[in-house]
XYZ file of C-alpha atoms in Angstrom:
778
model
C -2.803 73.495 -50.835
C -1.604 72.124 -54.143
C -0.339 75.473 -55.258
C 1.941 75.598 -52.230
C 3.993 72.773 -53.759
C 4.405 74.402 -57.135
C 5.311 77.859 -55.978
C 7.743 76.667 -53.416
C 9.290 74.141 -55.651
C 9.851 76.702 -58.312
C 11.220 79.048 -55.727
C 13.785 76.595 -54.587
C 14.660 75.677 -58.155
C 15.517 79.262 -58.959
C 17.962 79.426 -56.014
C 19.520 76.033 -56.682
C 23.131 75.849 -55.649
C 25.326 72.817 -55.974
C 27.091 72.038 -52.737
C 30.166 69.925 -52.092
C 29.438 68.333 -48.683
C 31.792 66.705 -46.203
C 30.970 63.206 -44.937
C 30.155 64.138 -41.393
C 30.883 67.414 -39.604
C 29.726 69.798 -36.980
C 26.813 72.147 -37.685
C 26.750 74.862 -38.761
C 30.057 74.762 -40.740
C 28.677 72.890 -43.690
C 30.650 74.290 -46.558
C 32.174 77.602 -45.443
C 35.649 78.313 -44.233
C 36.128 80.266 -40.988
C 34.822 83.818 -41.304
C 37.429 86.397 -42.052
C 35.119 89.331 -42.962
C 34.384 92.110 -40.474
C 31.274 91.367 -38.482
C 28.837 93.158 -36.196
C 26.632 91.535 -33.580
C 22.988 91.590 -34.576
C 19.841 90.349 -32.942
C 17.625 88.387 -35.253
C 13.852 87.861 -34.803
C 10.954 86.632 -36.896
C 8.384 89.076 -38.223
C 5.437 87.584 -36.420
C 2.479 85.929 -38.191
C 1.943 83.163 -35.574
C -0.054 80.995 -37.994
C 2.744 79.005 -39.494
C 1.848 79.773 -43.077
C 2.754 76.453 -44.596
C 2.227 72.711 -44.482
C 3.125 70.864 -41.294
C 3.314 67.184 -42.261
C 4.544 65.835 -38.961
C 4.100 66.403 -35.210
C 6.123 64.020 -32.934
C 5.632 63.579 -29.212
C 8.406 61.970 -27.216
C 6.741 58.918 -25.612
C 8.653 58.967 -22.368
C 8.993 62.682 -21.470
C 5.996 64.948 -21.172
C 5.875 68.156 -23.193
C 8.830 67.168 -25.413
C 7.212 67.789 -28.822
C 8.667 68.468 -32.234
C 7.124 69.594 -35.479
C 8.618 69.140 -38.979
C 7.804 71.297 -41.997
C 8.158 70.611 -45.689
C 10.504 73.527 -46.468
C 10.986 75.369 -43.190
C 13.040 73.088 -40.931
C 12.157 71.580 -37.616
C 10.820 73.063 -34.391
C 10.751 72.128 -30.690
C 7.826 73.020 -28.362
C 8.601 75.265 -25.383
C 6.088 74.309 -22.764
C 6.836 77.417 -20.658
C 5.915 79.858 -23.436
C 3.594 77.643 -25.522
C 5.623 78.501 -28.549
C 7.800 76.590 -31.021
C 11.530 77.141 -31.156
C 13.219 76.926 -34.607
C 16.106 74.418 -34.725
C 17.618 74.780 -38.136
C 18.472 78.442 -38.496
C 22.149 77.470 -38.898
C 21.479 75.928 -42.314
C 23.631 77.814 -44.736
C 22.819 79.412 -48.094
C 24.576 76.649 -49.974
C 22.744 73.949 -47.975
C 19.213 75.297 -48.543
C 18.026 71.846 -49.592
C 18.293 70.637 -45.997
C 15.359 72.784 -44.825
C 12.833 70.281 -46.044
C 12.382 67.684 -43.268
C 11.227 64.323 -44.564
C 11.082 62.727 -41.128
C 12.039 63.308 -37.463
C 12.620 60.922 -34.569
C 12.933 61.678 -30.845
C 14.661 59.093 -28.722
C 12.392 57.327 -26.208
C 15.358 56.058 -24.155
C 17.509 59.222 -24.056
C 15.149 62.167 -24.721
C 18.044 64.472 -25.366
C 18.699 62.622 -28.657
C 16.974 63.900 -31.764
C 17.295 62.868 -35.432
C 16.229 64.766 -38.535
C 15.983 63.333 -41.996
C 16.816 66.454 -43.997
C 16.420 67.071 -47.735
C 13.783 68.812 -49.768
C 13.776 67.361 -53.297
C 14.575 64.007 -54.896
C 14.262 65.337 -58.493
C 16.432 67.477 -60.755
C 15.671 70.645 -58.752
C 18.700 69.852 -56.672
C 21.874 67.825 -56.961
C 22.229 67.497 -53.185
C 21.678 64.288 -51.331
C 19.804 64.100 -48.082
C 21.435 64.072 -44.613
C 20.823 62.786 -41.083
C 21.210 65.569 -38.524
C 21.947 64.203 -35.130
C 21.570 66.042 -31.822
C 22.304 65.116 -28.238
C 20.852 68.340 -26.883
C 17.317 68.347 -28.328
C 18.198 70.184 -31.473
C 20.242 73.053 -30.039
C 23.244 71.756 -32.058
C 23.644 69.040 -34.631
C 26.184 66.739 -36.179
C 25.691 65.620 -39.790
C 25.915 62.438 -41.726
C 25.461 62.729 -45.484
C 23.376 60.049 -47.139
C 24.130 58.487 -50.505
C 20.683 59.387 -51.807
C 18.278 62.209 -51.913
C 15.438 62.927 -49.459
C 12.113 64.591 -50.194
C 10.671 66.761 -47.430
C 8.593 68.662 -50.071
C 7.829 65.661 -52.307
C 4.659 63.589 -52.554
C 3.937 61.384 -49.572
C 5.678 63.719 -47.143
C 2.918 63.380 -44.522
C 3.286 59.584 -44.491
C 5.439 58.282 -41.770
C 7.443 58.456 -39.767
C 10.228 57.160 -42.017
C 12.826 57.517 -39.261
C 12.457 55.548 -36.069
C 14.550 54.774 -32.956
C 14.465 51.323 -31.403
C 12.699 51.875 -28.059
C 14.809 49.143 -26.384
C 18.199 49.550 -27.926
C 18.339 53.214 -28.932
C 21.656 52.982 -30.755
C 19.613 51.311 -33.529
C 17.603 53.409 -35.976
C 15.790 52.576 -39.171
C 15.255 54.897 -42.126
C 12.732 54.376 -44.957
C 14.224 55.816 -48.091
C 12.585 57.231 -51.319
C 13.488 56.655 -54.964
C 13.855 52.901 -54.718
C 16.648 53.064 -52.100
C 14.908 50.710 -49.654
C 15.313 50.401 -45.886
C 18.450 51.524 -44.029
C 19.717 50.848 -40.559
C 22.206 52.461 -38.161
C 23.591 50.732 -35.055
C 25.649 53.669 -33.784
C 23.139 56.397 -32.997
C 22.830 57.515 -36.659
C 26.561 58.134 -37.317
C 26.800 55.498 -40.061
C 24.137 53.792 -42.165
C 23.863 50.667 -44.274
C 21.110 49.290 -46.400
C 19.097 46.417 -45.006
C 19.721 44.065 -47.911
C 17.235 41.474 -46.600
C 14.398 43.946 -46.910
C 12.653 42.866 -50.137
C 10.575 45.837 -51.337
C 11.782 49.442 -51.904
C 8.266 50.492 -52.988
C 6.857 50.894 -56.504
C 4.228 53.682 -56.275
C 4.856 56.524 -58.681
C 2.046 58.902 -58.921
C 2.682 60.142 -62.447
C 5.569 58.476 -64.255
C 7.713 60.941 -66.185
C 6.515 63.981 -64.329
C 9.275 66.273 -63.000
C 7.575 66.437 -59.577
C 5.201 63.455 -59.299
C 7.436 60.968 -61.107
C 9.481 59.532 -58.223
C 9.022 56.312 -56.238
C 7.576 57.284 -52.834
C 9.534 54.449 -51.271
C 9.560 53.058 -47.729
C 7.303 55.373 -45.691
C 7.107 54.309 -41.999
C 8.726 52.144 -39.307
C 6.926 51.014 -36.154
C 8.515 48.949 -33.361
C 6.645 46.560 -31.128
C 8.384 47.502 -27.895
C 7.062 44.468 -26.053
C 9.305 42.183 -28.123
C 12.546 43.506 -26.699
C 14.067 44.358 -23.345
C 16.119 47.394 -22.365
C 19.520 47.194 -24.049
C 18.444 44.420 -26.408
C 17.079 45.132 -29.862
C 13.313 44.970 -30.496
C 12.454 41.805 -32.419
C 9.175 42.683 -34.106
C 9.227 45.637 -36.500
C 6.530 46.783 -38.923
C 7.428 48.745 -42.044
C 5.026 50.526 -44.430
C 5.911 50.565 -48.119
C 4.390 52.557 -50.974
C 3.140 49.417 -52.762
C -0.616 48.815 -53.002
C -0.146 45.096 -53.401
C 2.212 44.672 -50.414
C 1.907 47.722 -48.182
C 3.180 46.339 -44.855
C 6.152 44.133 -43.978
C 7.154 42.579 -40.737
C 10.307 41.234 -39.121
C 10.169 39.026 -35.982
C 13.920 38.521 -35.673
C 15.221 42.060 -35.137
C 15.356 42.966 -38.794
C 17.257 39.981 -40.121
C 14.401 38.684 -42.272
C 11.216 40.295 -43.561
C 7.882 39.156 -45.099
C 4.571 40.755 -45.910
C 2.134 40.677 -43.038
C -0.260 37.723 -43.806
C -3.835 38.438 -44.968
C -3.287 42.203 -44.912
C -5.608 44.490 -46.951
C -4.374 45.547 -50.324
C -5.328 48.075 -52.983
C -4.288 51.203 -51.020
C -1.201 52.870 -49.656
C -0.585 52.579 -45.899
C 0.041 56.183 -44.775
C 0.448 55.557 -40.962
C 0.888 52.507 -38.740
C 0.373 53.154 -35.078
C 0.794 50.367 -32.509
C -1.373 50.745 -29.424
C -0.023 49.617 -26.042
C -2.446 46.633 -26.132
C -0.890 45.200 -29.281
C -3.359 46.467 -31.837
C -1.827 48.005 -34.963
C -3.945 50.658 -36.555
C -3.373 51.674 -40.182
C -4.778 54.517 -42.235
C -4.960 54.022 -45.979
C -5.420 56.190 -49.038
C -5.300 55.570 -52.755
C -2.669 58.314 -53.363
C 0.449 59.413 -51.484
C -0.934 62.888 -50.786
C -0.889 65.295 -49.123
C -2.936 67.176 -51.700
C -4.663 64.333 -53.386
C -6.511 61.086 -52.717
C -10.119 60.112 -53.013
C -10.597 56.674 -51.451
C -9.264 54.791 -48.464
C -9.962 52.710 -45.364
C -8.892 52.251 -41.802
C -7.953 48.832 -40.516
C -6.763 47.235 -37.288
C -4.503 44.262 -36.901
C -4.553 42.192 -33.740
C -0.911 41.232 -33.476
C -1.780 38.395 -31.021
C -4.281 36.645 -33.241
C -3.278 37.772 -36.712
C -6.807 38.978 -37.463
C -7.372 42.074 -39.606
C -10.603 44.077 -39.194
C -11.827 47.004 -41.323
C -13.006 49.835 -39.076
C -13.307 52.709 -41.578
C -15.635 55.542 -40.319
C -16.706 55.771 -43.992
C -15.719 52.626 -45.932
C -14.092 52.970 -49.310
C -17.049 51.131 -50.862
C -19.295 54.099 -49.972
C -19.855 56.993 -52.289
C -19.517 59.152 -49.156
C -15.776 58.347 -49.059
C -14.221 60.881 -51.413
C -11.164 61.747 -49.298
C -9.130 58.742 -48.114
C -7.429 58.755 -44.681
C -4.325 60.430 -43.395
C -3.583 61.508 -39.830
C -4.022 58.651 -37.261
C -3.667 58.705 -33.511
C -4.098 56.344 -30.542
C -4.580 57.591 -26.995
C -1.740 55.951 -25.138
C -3.629 56.353 -21.848
C -6.856 54.835 -23.291
C -5.794 52.483 -26.095
C -9.275 51.888 -27.413
C -9.570 55.592 -28.226
C -8.436 56.374 -31.702
C -8.750 59.267 -34.102
C -8.339 59.524 -37.848
C -8.462 62.412 -40.242
C -9.761 62.738 -43.803
C -6.715 63.355 -45.997
C -8.423 65.341 -48.711
C -11.954 66.498 -47.771
C -11.616 69.918 -49.272
C -15.411 70.652 -49.309
C -17.079 71.666 -47.163
C -14.201 71.078 -44.769
C -11.821 68.425 -43.492
C -13.307 65.722 -41.282
C -11.848 64.293 -38.029
C -13.311 61.060 -36.670
C -13.091 59.689 -33.139
C -13.817 56.339 -31.599
C -13.664 55.217 -27.990
C -14.289 51.504 -28.708
C -11.421 50.567 -31.014
C -13.218 51.610 -34.151
C -16.494 49.707 -33.639
C -18.335 53.048 -33.820
C -17.282 56.565 -34.706
C -18.364 60.148 -34.217
C -17.427 63.108 -36.491
C -16.100 66.512 -35.505
C -19.029 67.880 -37.614
C -22.166 66.287 -39.001
C -24.832 67.037 -41.517
C -27.971 68.139 -39.725
C -31.126 70.025 -40.571
C -30.447 72.474 -43.313
C -26.693 72.630 -42.719
C -24.065 71.284 -40.365
C -23.737 70.674 -36.605
C -20.423 71.026 -34.844
C -18.689 69.297 -32.005
C -16.149 72.081 -31.846
C -15.700 75.807 -31.329
C -12.837 77.315 -33.314
C -10.769 80.222 -32.146
C -8.135 81.778 -34.467
C -7.464 84.983 -32.480
C -3.795 84.016 -32.330
C -3.717 84.279 -36.184
C -6.929 85.852 -37.397
C -5.732 86.042 -41.020
C -6.355 82.260 -41.241
C -9.788 83.184 -42.608
C -7.834 83.710 -45.911
C -10.163 86.635 -46.528
C -12.801 84.038 -47.435
C -16.547 84.452 -47.196
C -17.875 81.211 -48.581
C -21.560 80.331 -48.877
C -22.988 77.626 -46.568
C -22.336 74.867 -45.835
C -18.735 76.048 -45.912
C -17.557 78.334 -43.134
C -14.394 80.264 -42.417
C -11.972 79.475 -40.982
C -11.712 75.943 -42.111
C -10.671 73.186 -39.772
C -7.933 72.547 -42.257
C -6.951 70.627 -45.314
C -4.249 68.046 -46.150
C -4.465 66.674 -42.584
C -1.743 64.121 -43.019
C -0.802 63.878 -39.326
C -2.826 63.993 -36.128
C -1.476 63.241 -32.636
C -2.831 62.759 -29.093
C -0.453 63.625 -26.357
C 0.721 60.379 -24.738
C 0.682 62.012 -21.308
C -2.496 64.038 -21.662
C -5.667 62.566 -23.187
C -7.139 66.092 -23.503
C -4.374 67.410 -25.784
C -4.461 66.893 -29.531
C -2.585 68.567 -32.326
C -2.808 68.170 -36.104
C -1.017 69.709 -39.058
C -2.729 71.410 -42.014
C -1.667 73.086 -45.194
C -1.539 76.440 -43.352
C -0.914 75.941 -39.658
C -1.153 73.608 -36.571
C -4.487 73.407 -34.851
C -5.217 71.572 -31.601
C -7.415 71.101 -28.573
C -6.753 70.993 -24.836
C -10.160 69.623 -23.891
C -10.454 66.721 -26.251
C -12.357 64.357 -24.000
C -15.316 66.697 -23.872
C -16.104 65.231 -27.285
C -16.959 61.944 -25.635
C -19.582 63.427 -23.276
C -21.443 65.229 -26.043
C -19.783 68.601 -25.483
C -17.954 70.828 -27.811
C -14.193 70.867 -27.889
C -12.218 74.032 -28.413
C -9.898 74.147 -31.457
C -7.215 76.859 -31.350
C -4.090 77.836 -33.247
C -1.041 75.876 -31.982
C 1.561 77.270 -34.374
C 2.865 80.165 -32.391
C 6.569 80.604 -33.226
C 6.381 78.664 -36.488
C 7.079 80.982 -39.418
C 6.993 78.840 -42.555
C 6.192 81.200 -45.332
C 8.120 81.496 -48.553
C 8.820 85.166 -49.004
C 8.764 86.562 -52.501
C 9.135 90.270 -52.028
C 9.506 92.921 -49.287
C 9.144 96.700 -49.229
C 9.680 99.147 -46.385
C 8.267 102.548 -47.411
C 9.470 105.785 -45.697
C 6.074 106.294 -44.110
C 3.163 104.153 -43.007
C 3.658 100.520 -42.003
C 7.246 99.576 -41.542
C 6.948 96.557 -43.801
C 4.747 94.953 -46.512
C 5.369 91.507 -47.687
C 4.605 89.375 -50.679
C 4.327 85.703 -49.722
C 3.834 82.395 -51.454
C 0.493 80.681 -50.792
C -0.746 83.145 -48.189
C -0.748 86.364 -50.276
C 1.055 88.709 -47.969
C 0.532 91.319 -45.265
C 0.780 94.939 -44.296
C 2.812 94.575 -41.048
C 1.679 97.466 -38.822
C 3.830 95.794 -36.115
C 6.751 93.433 -36.431
C 5.820 91.631 -33.187
C 1.994 91.389 -33.468
C 0.125 89.007 -35.759
C -1.514 90.744 -38.729
C -5.314 90.730 -38.507
C -5.840 90.099 -42.211
C -3.837 89.323 -45.301
C -3.911 91.811 -48.107
C -7.172 91.593 -49.972
C -9.321 93.005 -52.775
C -7.727 91.286 -54.559
C -6.469 88.401 -52.425
C -3.783 86.519 -54.349
C -2.636 82.988 -53.941
C 0.960 84.373 -53.922
C 2.056 88.007 -54.180
C 5.166 88.064 -56.463
C 6.092 91.761 -56.398
C 5.312 95.051 -54.619
C 6.383 98.647 -55.052
C 5.528 102.004 -53.726
C 5.831 105.520 -55.168
C 8.958 107.002 -53.706
C 7.645 110.594 -53.500
C 4.052 109.510 -52.661
C 4.648 106.425 -50.547
C 1.022 105.857 -49.631
C 0.542 104.687 -53.209
C 1.416 100.976 -53.297
C 0.948 98.459 -56.097
C 1.251 94.678 -56.018
C 0.904 91.763 -58.419
C 0.542 88.042 -57.909
C -0.731 84.634 -58.955
C -4.504 84.629 -58.673
C -7.432 82.267 -58.796
C -9.727 82.315 -61.832
C -11.791 85.521 -61.991
C -9.351 87.563 -59.928
C -7.117 90.066 -61.761
C -3.460 89.903 -61.006
C -2.832 93.477 -59.901
C -3.830 95.503 -56.926
C -3.630 99.184 -55.969
C -3.685 101.064 -52.723
C -3.766 104.819 -51.947
C -3.488 104.444 -48.106
C -0.230 102.553 -47.670
C -1.730 99.121 -48.105
C -4.591 99.402 -45.576
C -7.180 99.013 -48.342
C -6.912 97.797 -51.889
C -8.708 97.803 -55.234
C -8.110 96.065 -58.493
C -8.111 97.808 -61.829
C -10.820 96.971 -64.366
C -8.363 95.793 -66.996
C -5.614 93.321 -67.566
C -3.306 92.476 -70.502
C -4.316 89.476 -72.493
C -2.557 86.245 -71.681
C -1.579 87.033 -68.114
C -1.150 83.832 -66.067
C 0.995 85.056 -63.183
C 2.163 88.072 -61.233
C 5.694 88.799 -62.494
C 7.129 92.115 -61.343
C 5.757 95.646 -61.094
C 7.158 99.074 -60.622
C 5.458 102.370 -59.499
C 6.920 105.620 -60.658
C 8.092 108.241 -58.238
C 4.981 110.346 -58.116
C 2.221 107.705 -58.379
C 1.052 108.607 -61.849
C 1.890 105.379 -63.673
C 3.073 101.834 -63.229
C 4.939 99.374 -65.434
C 4.107 95.623 -65.165
C 5.933 92.653 -66.474
C 3.510 89.836 -65.915
C 3.943 86.153 -66.528
C 2.337 85.161 -69.826
C 2.348 88.589 -71.458
C 4.780 91.261 -72.397
C 5.712 94.393 -70.421
C 2.810 96.902 -70.193
C 2.256 100.310 -68.515
C -0.831 101.946 -67.130
C -1.653 105.601 -66.304
C -5.090 104.890 -64.816
C -4.373 102.421 -62.031
C -4.858 99.292 -63.976
C -8.060 100.126 -65.856
C -6.201 100.058 -69.156
C -2.829 98.657 -70.046
C -0.661 99.496 -73.065
C 2.126 97.246 -74.238
C 5.635 98.659 -73.952
C 8.066 98.297 -76.865
C 11.728 97.534 -76.915
C 11.828 95.135 -73.923
C 11.390 91.357 -73.867
C 8.568 89.616 -72.180
C 9.523 88.394 -68.675
C 12.039 91.213 -67.978
C 12.248 92.388 -64.396
C 11.152 95.994 -64.117
C 11.870 98.860 -61.639
C 11.573 102.629 -61.472
C 13.813 105.495 -60.957
C 13.121 106.923 -57.473
C 13.301 110.521 -58.541
C 12.333 110.950 -62.247
C 8.724 109.818 -62.672
C 9.152 109.154 -66.351
C 12.120 106.919 -66.077
C 11.780 103.057 -65.731
C 14.327 100.308 -65.960
C 14.284 96.666 -66.976
C 16.664 93.725 -66.939
C 16.621 90.475 -68.848
C 19.241 87.993 -70.085
C 22.151 90.139 -69.226
C 20.836 93.271 -70.890
C 19.754 96.394 -69.022
C 16.859 98.493 -70.464
C 15.906 102.092 -69.968
C 12.680 103.992 -70.603
C 12.555 107.787 -70.450
C 8.874 108.104 -71.491
C 7.103 106.448 -68.673
C 7.396 102.895 -69.844
C 5.957 103.405 -73.363
C 9.191 102.314 -74.932
C 12.525 100.914 -73.703
C 15.946 100.684 -75.231
C 18.949 98.606 -74.308
C 21.488 100.717 -72.426
C 24.539 99.148 -73.924
C 25.987 98.147 -70.516
C 28.174 95.109 -70.660
C 29.540 92.461 -68.337
C 26.294 91.941 -66.447
C 25.081 88.518 -65.297
C 22.398 86.635 -67.198
C 19.855 87.019 -64.351
C 19.591 89.234 -61.321
C 17.620 91.777 -59.239
C 18.168 95.486 -59.300
C 16.930 98.574 -57.411
C 17.353 102.298 -57.836
C 18.496 104.371 -54.857
C 15.885 106.748 -53.319
C 16.739 110.377 -53.718
C 19.381 109.831 -56.426
C 18.222 109.764 -60.007
C 20.045 107.257 -62.179
C 21.773 105.529 -59.267
C 21.243 101.774 -59.631
C 22.500 98.608 -57.946
C 22.200 95.175 -59.597
C 22.948 91.833 -57.904
C 22.827 88.412 -59.500
C 24.382 85.614 -61.489
C 24.992 81.969 -60.770
C 27.774 79.787 -59.537
C 30.251 78.949 -62.218
C 29.253 82.033 -64.262
C 29.237 85.813 -63.923
C 28.120 86.476 -60.307
C 28.350 89.529 -58.134
C 27.261 93.060 -57.426
C 27.245 96.008 -59.874
C 26.657 99.746 -59.518
C 25.669 102.456 -62.019
C 25.385 106.162 -61.476
C 24.583 107.074 -65.067
C 21.049 105.675 -65.501
C 22.352 102.181 -66.431
C 24.467 103.305 -69.364
C 27.373 101.462 -67.730
C 27.919 99.438 -64.572
C 30.985 98.869 -62.450
C 31.381 95.553 -60.708
C 32.390 95.624 -57.057
C 35.665 93.743 -56.785
C 35.126 92.969 -53.077
C 31.811 91.083 -53.579
C 32.292 87.536 -55.011
C 28.532 86.628 -55.184
C 25.368 88.667 -54.502
C 21.738 87.674 -54.933
C 19.811 90.833 -53.865
C 20.262 94.424 -52.817
C 18.362 96.677 -50.546
C 18.686 100.145 -48.966
C 18.004 101.459 -45.535
C 18.504 104.577 -43.443
C 21.981 106.005 -43.791
C 24.422 105.531 -40.996
C 25.074 108.449 -38.619
C 27.308 110.953 -40.380
C 26.610 109.495 -43.785
C 24.314 110.839 -46.542
C 24.240 107.735 -48.758
C 21.757 105.029 -47.748
C 23.053 101.833 -46.054
C 23.351 98.917 -48.474
C 22.187 95.390 -47.593
C 22.825 92.193 -49.511
C 22.818 88.438 -49.246
C 26.265 87.761 -50.650
C 29.622 86.039 -50.430
C 32.426 88.297 -49.410
C 35.992 87.170 -48.475
C 34.811 83.587 -49.135
C 32.085 83.861 -46.467
C 28.352 83.589 -47.262
C 26.210 85.888 -45.147
C 24.016 88.948 -44.812
C 26.068 92.092 -45.198
C 25.697 95.819 -44.702
C 27.804 98.644 -46.167
C 27.621 102.179 -44.806
C 29.953 103.658 -47.363
C 28.588 102.781 -50.815
C 30.096 99.344 -50.914
C 33.691 100.421 -50.112
C 33.648 98.039 -47.173
C 31.195 95.494 -45.799
C 30.204 94.146 -42.463
C 28.713 90.736 -41.962
C 25.620 91.170 -39.769
C 24.547 87.602 -39.321
C 26.511 84.713 -37.836
C 26.873 80.969 -38.366
C 23.937 80.222 -36.055
C 21.641 82.638 -38.004
C 22.026 81.780 -41.692
C 18.380 80.930 -42.527
C 19.295 78.955 -45.670
C 17.675 80.661 -48.726
C 18.042 84.387 -48.242
C 18.441 85.416 -51.891
C 14.853 86.321 -52.737
C 14.332 89.803 -51.202
C 16.050 92.146 -48.789
C 15.395 95.731 -47.698
C 16.629 97.981 -44.975
C 14.276 100.241 -43.023
C 14.452 103.818 -44.260
C 13.443 105.042 -40.783
C 15.654 102.907 -38.518
C 19.338 102.657 -39.091
C 20.679 99.134 -39.066
C 17.340 97.403 -39.286
C 17.117 94.989 -42.177
C 14.303 92.690 -43.376
C 15.347 89.411 -44.996
C 13.324 86.916 -47.050
C 13.628 83.169 -46.675
C 12.216 80.255 -48.636
C 10.309 78.594 -45.729
C 11.496 80.352 -42.561
C 9.342 83.458 -43.065
C 10.577 86.980 -42.726
C 13.540 87.718 -40.479
C 14.590 91.112 -39.269
C 17.886 92.004 -37.757
C 18.843 94.951 -35.604
C 22.365 95.909 -34.337
C 23.250 94.417 -30.989
C 26.721 95.959 -30.765
C 28.929 98.736 -32.089
C 29.982 98.498 -35.742
C 33.611 97.761 -36.535
C 35.895 100.438 -37.948
C 35.571 100.269 -41.727
C 38.544 99.043 -43.667
C 38.262 100.250 -47.251
C 38.677 97.459 -49.786
C 37.544 99.297 -52.897
C 37.301 102.699 -54.413
C 33.825 104.164 -53.905
C 31.754 104.889 -56.967
C 30.920 108.594 -57.146
């Protein structure tokens, strides 16, 4: 989905941290000194959705070892398939807070000679949203641990063209040699020492020139060199492959070839032009198949073709299922696969057939004829598949479209499609929301229906925008980017549906009434015709939207429910702060507080609300009708705050930015003044959970830097001392968005990420003896 890009990009921009990176060092110690803070062993698990929740631009099968499969995501790291459990294992949870940009994977290569070797081209953005360059992460144990080489340029796992590829490739004859196709005009690079060091291939003549929208902050970069394919037949074990094909984002010269091991390069003669070559797959019989589209994708493109190149004769043949000259081609081509066990069997996917669904094409005669996974027939469509989403039933997206559309969709943005090189019946493809696949693919060829099922179990790729854990009802409710959010009745079972009526594109903020916790309100970014607020009186099981909305609203912003469920205060995007006393039917603008302020409520006094903007804290004592600056000084320019349940006027505020005012503050006088905690160097959020045994004050949780160590921390004594509850193998990159403890289970904490979904931690060992490092605030 196009909105996935914007929401996730903005999310990462807001948490941008500049990192000083060492040239090459062991994972996970990227930028942190050895931990000196107290720590407690925790067990960390994902809150299960099983559907992925984001775009999967690449699925990579090792060609020499069965069931060794990897998946790369645009902002959520890389995964390895576990054949014993049929689940994916996350490989990049050791990425630190400061190194968040590495979670976008632009390419991935698995070694065909030594299957234990794995390479990841890491880096999310090539634009001004980060100052960090990309990196090659090298593993000799299939991604269990990595070493790192920093690159002298940026990489773009969440940039245009991210489903083209693969940009990273291992020579199948001499596996010490790797090639890397770079973005931003940086050309083609080569390593001859298993990825430890890299140098530019100066003889390669074309760094690419396709820029989708010059001058645009996101679309204005050169997509670059996009794929590398070796002809294994032109080398022998231990000696470098001589013939190499390279795809370049240049419509006039999309494919280059070297026949001397990469010393010299030239455009492939007589090749088709006018489109971008998304994938180049060489069949065992020497036929190079190429899928083309007019745009880099993955969320755009309207024309394209499929060609095959006979490497023995030099003849190009167009084999498009729907040629670009036809009005019926409105989608271009993305994912492309060849059956290694039956090289005349090929498949290709429409890159952008949004309506009525994506299209997958299959040929068993090298593209001479094709069949479609669905066809137009009679008064509607006929299907060569049966789809089962029982593993993630929310993938209907609460949709009920009119025919000929159906729900769930087969997918969208199908930029990669793969056939298992060891099993002609197994196919997987990535979509904007999940991985789908089939285990009876050849039934297609005999006129039967194949079975499409969810293949994303274990992948949790959502960007988490807010979390609440009420004192009764479901243990957790989530606000997510691009997939709305869920009421999580169970942490280990897939939710049946996402929150609906209204269903948002992204839920940006949730709150519940502290004294009436079945009342829950949420706001979000919505499609045209859908109001941006929703209300529930049964703990989030069912929802309704109010009949009114402030003028000018164009996004969710933040919302707060008062303690007894009689009013809410909303600070939407595009309009000023407003309050409602009739569940969103009417909204009245608040005075004394700037538009865009974050808002929250006192958890005891139903007439008291709080706000924060640009370093100023605001207080309302009349139910949000008017606010006044509290006069508190020394606060950061931005931050998140929460009021403590059961304690009127007790507020914690976390925020700031590197190089400026940054930390954690506490007020016990309704925000009139705040005291900064001297023992917290940086903090990005704050949450509360059940008090520790023998304590009456709720446990505090934060994503912070304490004693020079970044981590997730808990305090059982009002911030006097802190215990680090994660470890270097469980850092999860961006954890600053939202955090909350569970008010019913001591020690349980829910943590947001920007692409790794929701994590929850529970104590796995006894807590250390507290060592006070500050005077508690009364």
